[in-house]
Amino acid sequence: DQQVKQNSPSLSVQEGRISILNCDYTNSMFDYFLWYKKYPAEGPTFLISISSIKDKNEDGRFTVFLNKSAKHLSLHIVPSQPGDSAVYFCQYSGAGSYQLTFGKGTKLSVIP
Amino acid sequence: NAGVTQTPKFQVLKTGQSMTLQCAQDMNHNSMYWYRQDPGMGLRLIYYSASEGTTDKGEVPNGYNVSRLNKREFSLRLESAAPSQTSVYFCASTVEGGRGTEAFFGQGTRLTVV
């Protein structure tokens, strides 16, 4: 079974600085990891993903890094904006697995 | 472009009452899911349906039942509500593509059991 751990429940960052959100996993068999963003009173929405064959994927201010030897991925937001304040979840995606596994989430607060 | 629609958005139940949470998606997705979100616990899978006609238990199925009525609809039923089922419930459907298995979520149902 794949376990996905987000060990930091919350993070506060000044506007304009870098936000780094982390996710650790246990099972090396996966196809993708995805990140979602969730605002209060809304469902999570897809943000960015990374394939197991890559070590980096970038989309505008958002970059996800994958370190397979450490079984660790991180989401970088540069520069952070107040509108980035939300809860961020990482999700494992594995071939043949229907049980989508999410981390517990990290609440990011970007302070103006 | 409705995506995933959940009803109701809010509900207050008394202990022992029953109710059904409705979910429908218009994206022709095969797989559908029910999650609950509690403070500090993240998203926990209650039940999922890999395809029409099949359902399977997730991490926290006790106290719940589901029905995959057709490809579009996946309902969650609480037969005898308990205060421990106070939570925010999310329905999701998924598509497999170039970004992995991507989940599309409804807006959630905030349920309070008193």
PDB file of C-alpha atoms in Angstrom:
ATOM      1  CA  ASP A   1       0.000   0.000   0.000  1.00  0.00           C
ATOM      2  CA  GLN A   2       1.148   3.487  -0.768  1.00  0.00           C
ATOM      3  CA  GLN A   3       1.333   5.950   2.107  1.00  0.00           C
ATOM      4  CA  VAL A   4       1.593   9.638   1.470  1.00  0.00           C
ATOM      5  CA  LYS A   5       2.696  11.918   4.276  1.00  0.00           C
ATOM      6  CA  GLN A   6       2.589  15.669   4.545  1.00  0.00           C
ATOM      7  CA  ASN A   7       4.302  16.255   7.840  1.00  0.00           C
ATOM      8  CA  SER A   8       3.739  19.999   8.103  1.00  0.00           C
ATOM      9  CA  PRO A   9       0.104  20.811   8.906  1.00  0.00           C
ATOM     10  CA  SER A  10       0.662  24.512   8.328  1.00  0.00           C
ATOM     11  CA  LEU A  11       3.091  27.009   6.838  1.00  0.00           C
ATOM     12  CA  SER A  12       3.219  30.802   6.944  1.00  0.00           C
ATOM     13  CA  VAL A  13       5.151  32.768   4.339  1.00  0.00           C
ATOM     14  CA  GLN A  14       5.548  36.458   3.552  1.00  0.00           C
ATOM     15  CA  GLU A  15       4.131  37.667   0.270  1.00  0.00           C
ATOM     16  CA  GLY A  16       6.790  37.592  -2.449  1.00  0.00           C
ATOM     17  CA  ARG A  17       8.870  34.901  -0.770  1.00  0.00           C
ATOM     18  CA  ILE A  18       9.127  31.238  -1.673  1.00  0.00           C
ATOM     19  CA  SER A  19       6.696  28.660  -0.250  1.00  0.00           C
ATOM     20  CA  ILE A  20       7.925  25.072  -0.062  1.00  0.00           C
ATOM     21  CA  LEU A  21       5.434  22.322   0.675  1.00  0.00           C
ATOM     22  CA  ASN A  22       6.652  18.786   1.208  1.00  0.00           C
ATOM     23  CA  CYS A  23       5.323  15.290   0.684  1.00  0.00           C
ATOM     24  CA  ASP A  24       6.915  11.921   1.480  1.00  0.00           C
ATOM     25  CA  TYR A  25       5.836   8.538   0.182  1.00  0.00           C
ATOM     26  CA  THR A  26       6.594   4.938   0.986  1.00  0.00           C
ATOM     27  CA  ASN A  27       6.033   2.892  -2.181  1.00  0.00           C
ATOM     28  CA  SER A  28       8.300   3.461  -5.175  1.00  0.00           C
ATOM     29  CA  MET A  29       5.723   2.032  -7.576  1.00  0.00           C
ATOM     30  CA  PHE A  30       3.784   4.991  -8.893  1.00  0.00           C
ATOM     31  CA  ASP A  31       3.061   6.728 -12.154  1.00  0.00           C
ATOM     32  CA  TYR A  32       2.397  10.273 -11.023  1.00  0.00           C
ATOM     33  CA  PHE A  33       2.077  12.463  -8.028  1.00  0.00           C
ATOM     34  CA  LEU A  34      -0.450  15.269  -8.193  1.00  0.00           C
ATOM     35  CA  TRP A  35      -0.908  18.408  -6.130  1.00  0.00           C
ATOM     36  CA  TYR A  36      -4.276  19.947  -5.397  1.00  0.00           C
ATOM     37  CA  LYS A  37      -5.265  23.267  -3.939  1.00  0.00           C
ATOM     38  CA  LYS A  38      -8.314  23.690  -1.722  1.00  0.00           C
ATOM     39  CA  TYR A  39      -9.999  26.906  -0.674  1.00  0.00           C
ATOM     40  CA  PRO A  40     -12.505  26.977   2.218  1.00  0.00           C
ATOM     41  CA  ALA A  41     -16.008  25.814   1.265  1.00  0.00           C
ATOM     42  CA  GLU A  42     -14.776  24.452  -2.060  1.00  0.00           C
ATOM     43  CA  GLY A  43     -13.587  21.095  -3.309  1.00  0.00           C
ATOM     44  CA  PRO A  44      -9.899  20.527  -4.093  1.00  0.00           C
ATOM     45  CA  THR A  45      -8.792  21.410  -7.609  1.00  0.00           C
ATOM     46  CA  PHE A  46      -5.833  20.112  -9.586  1.00  0.00           C
ATOM     47  CA  LEU A  47      -2.720  22.285  -9.496  1.00  0.00           C
ATOM     48  CA  ILE A  48       0.244  20.438 -10.980  1.00  0.00           C
ATOM     49  CA  SER A  49       1.563  16.894 -11.359  1.00  0.00           C
ATOM     50  CA  ILE A  50       4.844  15.118 -11.938  1.00  0.00           C
ATOM     51  CA  SER A  51       5.540  11.870 -13.712  1.00  0.00           C
ATOM     52  CA  SER A  52       7.710   9.206 -12.105  1.00  0.00           C
ATOM     53  CA  ILE A  53      10.177   9.512 -14.989  1.00  0.00           C
ATOM     54  CA  LYS A  54      10.853  13.187 -14.323  1.00  0.00           C
ATOM     55  CA  ASP A  55      12.521  15.025 -11.484  1.00  0.00           C
ATOM     56  CA  LYS A  56      10.985  18.419 -12.109  1.00  0.00           C
ATOM     57  CA  ASN A  57       7.845  19.937 -13.577  1.00  0.00           C
ATOM     58  CA  GLU A  58       7.145  23.627 -13.830  1.00  0.00           C
ATOM     59  CA  ASP A  59       3.980  25.606 -14.496  1.00  0.00           C
ATOM     60  CA  GLY A  60       4.286  29.338 -14.042  1.00  0.00           C
ATOM     61  CA  ARG A  61       4.967  30.123 -10.394  1.00  0.00           C
ATOM     62  CA  PHE A  62       4.584  26.483  -9.394  1.00  0.00           C
ATOM     63  CA  THR A  63       7.354  23.893  -9.606  1.00  0.00           C
ATOM     64  CA  VAL A  64       7.278  20.352  -8.276  1.00  0.00           C
ATOM     65  CA  PHE A  65      10.500  18.483  -7.581  1.00  0.00           C
ATOM     66  CA  LEU A  66      10.755  14.723  -7.235  1.00  0.00           C
ATOM     67  CA  ASN A  67      13.596  13.019  -5.379  1.00  0.00           C
ATOM     68  CA  LYS A  68      13.069   9.309  -5.934  1.00  0.00           C
ATOM     69  CA  SER A  69      16.031   8.184  -3.853  1.00  0.00           C
ATOM     70  CA  ALA A  70      14.616  10.034  -0.844  1.00  0.00           C
ATOM     71  CA  LYS A  71      10.968   9.207  -1.748  1.00  0.00           C
ATOM     72  CA  HIS A  72      10.220  12.872  -1.401  1.00  0.00           C
ATOM     73  CA  LEU A  73       8.545  15.530  -3.466  1.00  0.00           C
ATOM     74  CA  SER A  74       8.163  19.224  -2.905  1.00  0.00           C
ATOM     75  CA  LEU A  75       6.013  21.990  -4.342  1.00  0.00           C
ATOM     76  CA  HIS A  76       7.661  25.398  -4.710  1.00  0.00           C
ATOM     77  CA  ILE A  77       5.604  28.544  -5.166  1.00  0.00           C
ATOM     78  CA  VAL A  78       7.588  31.577  -6.246  1.00  0.00           C
ATOM     79  CA  PRO A  79       6.701  34.324  -5.611  1.00  0.00           C
ATOM     80  CA  SER A  80       3.987  33.560  -3.092  1.00  0.00           C
ATOM     81  CA  GLN A  81       0.825  35.631  -3.290  1.00  0.00           C
ATOM     82  CA  PRO A  82      -2.023  36.098  -0.780  1.00  0.00           C
ATOM     83  CA  GLY A  83      -4.332  34.251  -3.194  1.00  0.00           C
ATOM     84  CA  ASP A  84      -2.156  31.162  -2.725  1.00  0.00           C
ATOM     85  CA  SER A  85      -3.433  30.851   0.839  1.00  0.00           C
ATOM     86  CA  ALA A  86      -5.177  27.486   0.817  1.00  0.00           C
ATOM     87  CA  VAL A  87      -4.752  23.875   1.853  1.00  0.00           C
ATOM     88  CA  TYR A  88      -2.506  21.853  -0.451  1.00  0.00           C
ATOM     89  CA  PHE A  89      -2.811  18.093  -0.846  1.00  0.00           C
ATOM     90  CA  CYS A  90      -0.477  15.694  -2.604  1.00  0.00           C
ATOM     91  CA  GLN A  91      -2.000  12.612  -4.220  1.00  0.00           C
ATOM     92  CA  TYR A  92      -0.479   9.371  -5.367  1.00  0.00           C
ATOM     93  CA  SER A  93      -1.491   7.964  -8.750  1.00  0.00           C
ATOM     94  CA  GLY A  94      -0.496   4.402  -9.536  1.00  0.00           C
ATOM     95  CA  ALA A  95      -1.361   2.117 -12.418  1.00  0.00           C
ATOM     96  CA  GLY A  96      -4.207  -0.215 -11.587  1.00  0.00           C
ATOM     97  CA  SER A  97      -4.894   1.447  -8.270  1.00  0.00           C
ATOM     98  CA  TYR A  98      -8.354   2.896  -7.800  1.00  0.00           C
ATOM     99  CA  GLN A  99      -7.783   3.888  -4.198  1.00  0.00           C
ATOM    100  CA  LEU A 100      -6.602   7.439  -4.617  1.00  0.00           C
ATOM    101  CA  THR A 101      -4.317   8.218  -1.698  1.00  0.00           C
ATOM    102  CA  PHE A 102      -3.985  11.768  -0.417  1.00  0.00           C
ATOM    103  CA  GLY A 103      -1.733  13.309   2.168  1.00  0.00           C
ATOM    104  CA  LYS A 104      -3.360  15.064   5.116  1.00  0.00           C
ATOM    105  CA  GLY A 105      -2.723  18.465   3.604  1.00  0.00           C
ATOM    106  CA  THR A 106      -0.674  21.543   4.455  1.00  0.00           C
ATOM    107  CA  LYS A 107      -2.409  24.847   5.142  1.00  0.00           C
ATOM    108  CA  LEU A 108      -0.445  27.658   3.534  1.00  0.00           C
ATOM    109  CA  SER A 109      -0.953  31.213   4.740  1.00  0.00           C
ATOM    110  CA  VAL A 110       0.669  33.953   2.674  1.00  0.00           C
ATOM    111  CA  ILE A 111       0.951  37.125   4.719  1.00  0.00           C
ATOM    112  CA  PRO A 112       0.675  40.423   2.819  1.00  0.00           C
TER     113      PRO A 112
ATOM    114  CA  ASN B   1     -19.672  22.745 -17.511  1.00  0.00           C
ATOM    115  CA  ALA B   2     -21.177  21.522 -14.247  1.00  0.00           C
ATOM    116  CA  GLY B   3     -18.462  18.929 -13.501  1.00  0.00           C
ATOM    117  CA  VAL B   4     -19.287  17.182 -10.211  1.00  0.00           C
ATOM    118  CA  THR B   5     -22.468  18.282  -8.457  1.00  0.00           C
ATOM    119  CA  GLN B   6     -23.263  17.377  -4.871  1.00  0.00           C
ATOM    120  CA  THR B   7     -26.501  17.902  -3.009  1.00  0.00           C
ATOM    121  CA  PRO B   8     -27.246  19.124  -0.429  1.00  0.00           C
ATOM    122  CA  LYS B   9     -24.529  21.643   0.466  1.00  0.00           C
ATOM    123  CA  PHE B  10     -25.479  21.719   4.140  1.00  0.00           C
ATOM    124  CA  GLN B  11     -27.436  19.348   6.349  1.00  0.00           C
ATOM    125  CA  VAL B  12     -28.179  18.999  10.047  1.00  0.00           C
ATOM    126  CA  LEU B  13     -29.357  15.597  11.262  1.00  0.00           C
ATOM    127  CA  LYS B  14     -30.397  14.267  14.603  1.00  0.00           C
ATOM    128  CA  THR B  15     -28.673  11.168  15.884  1.00  0.00           C
ATOM    129  CA  GLY B  16     -30.326   8.104  14.391  1.00  0.00           C
ATOM    130  CA  GLN B  17     -31.788   9.843  11.372  1.00  0.00           C
ATOM    131  CA  SER B  18     -30.953   8.676   7.877  1.00  0.00           C
ATOM    132  CA  MET B  19     -30.104  10.590   4.752  1.00  0.00           C
ATOM    133  CA  THR B  20     -28.628  10.195   1.295  1.00  0.00           C
ATOM    134  CA  LEU B  21     -25.982  12.450  -0.187  1.00  0.00           C
ATOM    135  CA  GLN B  22     -26.317  12.739  -3.925  1.00  0.00           C
ATOM    136  CA  CYS B  23     -23.505  13.112  -6.444  1.00  0.00           C
ATOM    137  CA  ALA B  24     -23.594  13.393 -10.217  1.00  0.00           C
ATOM    138  CA  GLN B  25     -20.880  14.017 -12.787  1.00  0.00           C
ATOM    139  CA  ASP B  26     -21.289  14.990 -16.412  1.00  0.00           C
ATOM    140  CA  MET B  27     -17.750  14.214 -17.615  1.00  0.00           C
ATOM    141  CA  ASN B  28     -18.388  10.584 -18.585  1.00  0.00           C
ATOM    142  CA  HIS B  29     -15.870   9.372 -15.996  1.00  0.00           C
ATOM    143  CA  ASN B  30     -15.835   5.722 -15.039  1.00  0.00           C
ATOM    144  CA  SER B  31     -14.587   6.020 -11.468  1.00  0.00           C
ATOM    145  CA  MET B  32     -16.287   7.865  -8.640  1.00  0.00           C
ATOM    146  CA  TYR B  33     -15.401   8.350  -4.961  1.00  0.00           C
ATOM    147  CA  TRP B  34     -16.720   9.526  -1.623  1.00  0.00           C
ATOM    148  CA  TYR B  35     -14.345  11.153   0.864  1.00  0.00           C
ATOM    149  CA  ARG B  36     -14.782  12.771   4.226  1.00  0.00           C
ATOM    150  CA  GLN B  37     -12.587  15.585   5.467  1.00  0.00           C
ATOM    151  CA  ASP B  38     -12.048  16.154   9.178  1.00  0.00           C
ATOM    152  CA  PRO B  39      -9.658  18.610  10.839  1.00  0.00           C
ATOM    153  CA  GLY B  40      -6.146  17.184  10.927  1.00  0.00           C
ATOM    154  CA  MET B  41      -7.209  14.019   9.105  1.00  0.00           C
ATOM    155  CA  GLY B  42      -7.072  15.075   5.483  1.00  0.00           C
ATOM    156  CA  LEU B  43      -9.211  13.310   2.907  1.00  0.00           C
ATOM    157  CA  ARG B  44     -10.229   9.821   3.928  1.00  0.00           C
ATOM    158  CA  LEU B  45     -11.795   7.486   1.409  1.00  0.00           C
ATOM    159  CA  ILE B  46     -15.174   6.060   2.400  1.00  0.00           C
ATOM    160  CA  TYR B  47     -16.189   4.118  -0.709  1.00  0.00           C
ATOM    161  CA  TYR B  48     -15.313   4.132  -4.356  1.00  0.00           C
ATOM    162  CA  SER B  49     -16.743   2.786  -7.578  1.00  0.00           C
ATOM    163  CA  ALA B  50     -14.202   1.871 -10.235  1.00  0.00           C
ATOM    164  CA  SER B  51     -16.925   1.521 -12.839  1.00  0.00           C
ATOM    165  CA  GLU B  52     -20.675   1.345 -13.198  1.00  0.00           C
ATOM    166  CA  GLY B  53     -21.988  -1.655 -11.305  1.00  0.00           C
ATOM    167  CA  THR B  54     -19.070  -2.001  -8.880  1.00  0.00           C
ATOM    168  CA  THR B  55     -18.406  -0.521  -5.466  1.00  0.00           C
ATOM    169  CA  ASP B  56     -15.641  -1.122  -2.940  1.00  0.00           C
ATOM    170  CA  LYS B  57     -14.846  -0.081   0.596  1.00  0.00           C
ATOM    171  CA  GLY B  58     -12.223   2.484   1.313  1.00  0.00           C
ATOM    172  CA  GLU B  59     -10.466   3.401   4.523  1.00  0.00           C
ATOM    173  CA  VAL B  60     -13.505   4.374   6.647  1.00  0.00           C
ATOM    174  CA  PRO B  61     -16.655   2.595   5.330  1.00  0.00           C
ATOM    175  CA  ASN B  62     -18.379   1.793   8.626  1.00  0.00           C
ATOM    176  CA  GLY B  63     -21.783   3.437   8.985  1.00  0.00           C
ATOM    177  CA  TYR B  64     -22.123   4.167   5.273  1.00  0.00           C
ATOM    178  CA  ASN B  65     -23.572   2.522   2.196  1.00  0.00           C
ATOM    179  CA  VAL B  66     -23.262   3.538  -1.431  1.00  0.00           C
ATOM    180  CA  SER B  67     -25.107   3.029  -4.691  1.00  0.00           C
ATOM    181  CA  ARG B  68     -23.704   3.508  -8.166  1.00  0.00           C
ATOM    182  CA  LEU B  69     -27.020   4.195  -9.804  1.00  0.00           C
ATOM    183  CA  ASN B  70     -25.595   4.626 -13.303  1.00  0.00           C
ATOM    184  CA  LYS B  71     -22.418   5.996 -14.819  1.00  0.00           C
ATOM    185  CA  ARG B  72     -23.279   9.556 -13.781  1.00  0.00           C
ATOM    186  CA  GLU B  73     -24.544   9.100 -10.237  1.00  0.00           C
ATOM    187  CA  PHE B  74     -22.977   7.796  -7.023  1.00  0.00           C
ATOM    188  CA  SER B  75     -24.886   8.247  -3.777  1.00  0.00           C
ATOM    189  CA  LEU B  76     -23.781   7.890  -0.161  1.00  0.00           C
ATOM    190  CA  ARG B  77     -26.270   6.821   2.482  1.00  0.00           C
ATOM    191  CA  LEU B  78     -26.109   7.168   6.241  1.00  0.00           C
ATOM    192  CA  GLU B  79     -28.639   4.720   7.659  1.00  0.00           C
ATOM    193  CA  SER B  80     -28.420   5.849  11.280  1.00  0.00           C
ATOM    194  CA  ALA B  81     -26.423   9.021  11.677  1.00  0.00           C
ATOM    195  CA  ALA B  82     -24.007   9.399  14.599  1.00  0.00           C
ATOM    196  CA  PRO B  83     -22.204  12.514  15.885  1.00  0.00           C
ATOM    197  CA  SER B  84     -18.911  10.931  14.717  1.00  0.00           C
ATOM    198  CA  GLN B  85     -20.183  11.336  11.166  1.00  0.00           C
ATOM    199  CA  THR B  86     -20.169  15.103  11.479  1.00  0.00           C
ATOM    200  CA  SER B  87     -17.810  16.053   8.671  1.00  0.00           C
ATOM    201  CA  VAL B  88     -17.461  17.590   5.244  1.00  0.00           C
ATOM    202  CA  TYR B  89     -18.160  15.053   2.522  1.00  0.00           C
ATOM    203  CA  PHE B  90     -16.684  15.276  -0.953  1.00  0.00           C
ATOM    204  CA  CYS B  91     -17.624  13.344  -4.033  1.00  0.00           C
ATOM    205  CA  ALA B  92     -15.081  13.003  -6.826  1.00  0.00           C
ATOM    206  CA  SER B  93     -14.724  11.432 -10.227  1.00  0.00           C
ATOM    207  CA  THR B  94     -11.468  10.674 -11.977  1.00  0.00           C
ATOM    208  CA  VAL B  95      -9.927  10.580 -15.400  1.00  0.00           C
ATOM    209  CA  GLU B  96      -6.622   8.996 -16.379  1.00  0.00           C
ATOM    210  CA  GLY B  97      -4.545  11.075 -18.692  1.00  0.00           C
ATOM    211  CA  GLY B  98      -1.234  12.767 -19.234  1.00  0.00           C
ATOM    212  CA  ARG B  99      -1.308  14.257 -15.733  1.00  0.00           C
ATOM    213  CA  GLY B 100      -1.958  10.963 -13.962  1.00  0.00           C
ATOM    214  CA  THR B 101      -5.248   9.959 -12.389  1.00  0.00           C
ATOM    215  CA  GLU B 102      -6.786  13.365 -11.862  1.00  0.00           C
ATOM    216  CA  ALA B 103      -9.682  13.810  -9.479  1.00  0.00           C
ATOM    217  CA  PHE B 104     -12.484  16.303  -9.967  1.00  0.00           C
ATOM    218  CA  PHE B 105     -14.310  17.181  -6.786  1.00  0.00           C
ATOM    219  CA  GLY B 106     -17.722  18.516  -5.954  1.00  0.00           C
ATOM    220  CA  GLN B 107     -18.108  21.502  -3.658  1.00  0.00           C
ATOM    221  CA  GLY B 108     -18.763  19.356  -0.630  1.00  0.00           C
ATOM    222  CA  THR B 109     -21.595  18.686   1.801  1.00  0.00           C
ATOM    223  CA  ARG B 110     -21.195  19.970   5.333  1.00  0.00           C
ATOM    224  CA  LEU B 111     -23.029  17.540   7.598  1.00  0.00           C
ATOM    225  CA  THR B 112     -23.666  18.086  11.280  1.00  0.00           C
ATOM    226  CA  VAL B 113     -25.136  15.321  13.416  1.00  0.00           C
ATOM    227  CA  VAL B 114     -26.512  16.497  16.755  1.00  0.00           C
TER     228      VAL B 114
END
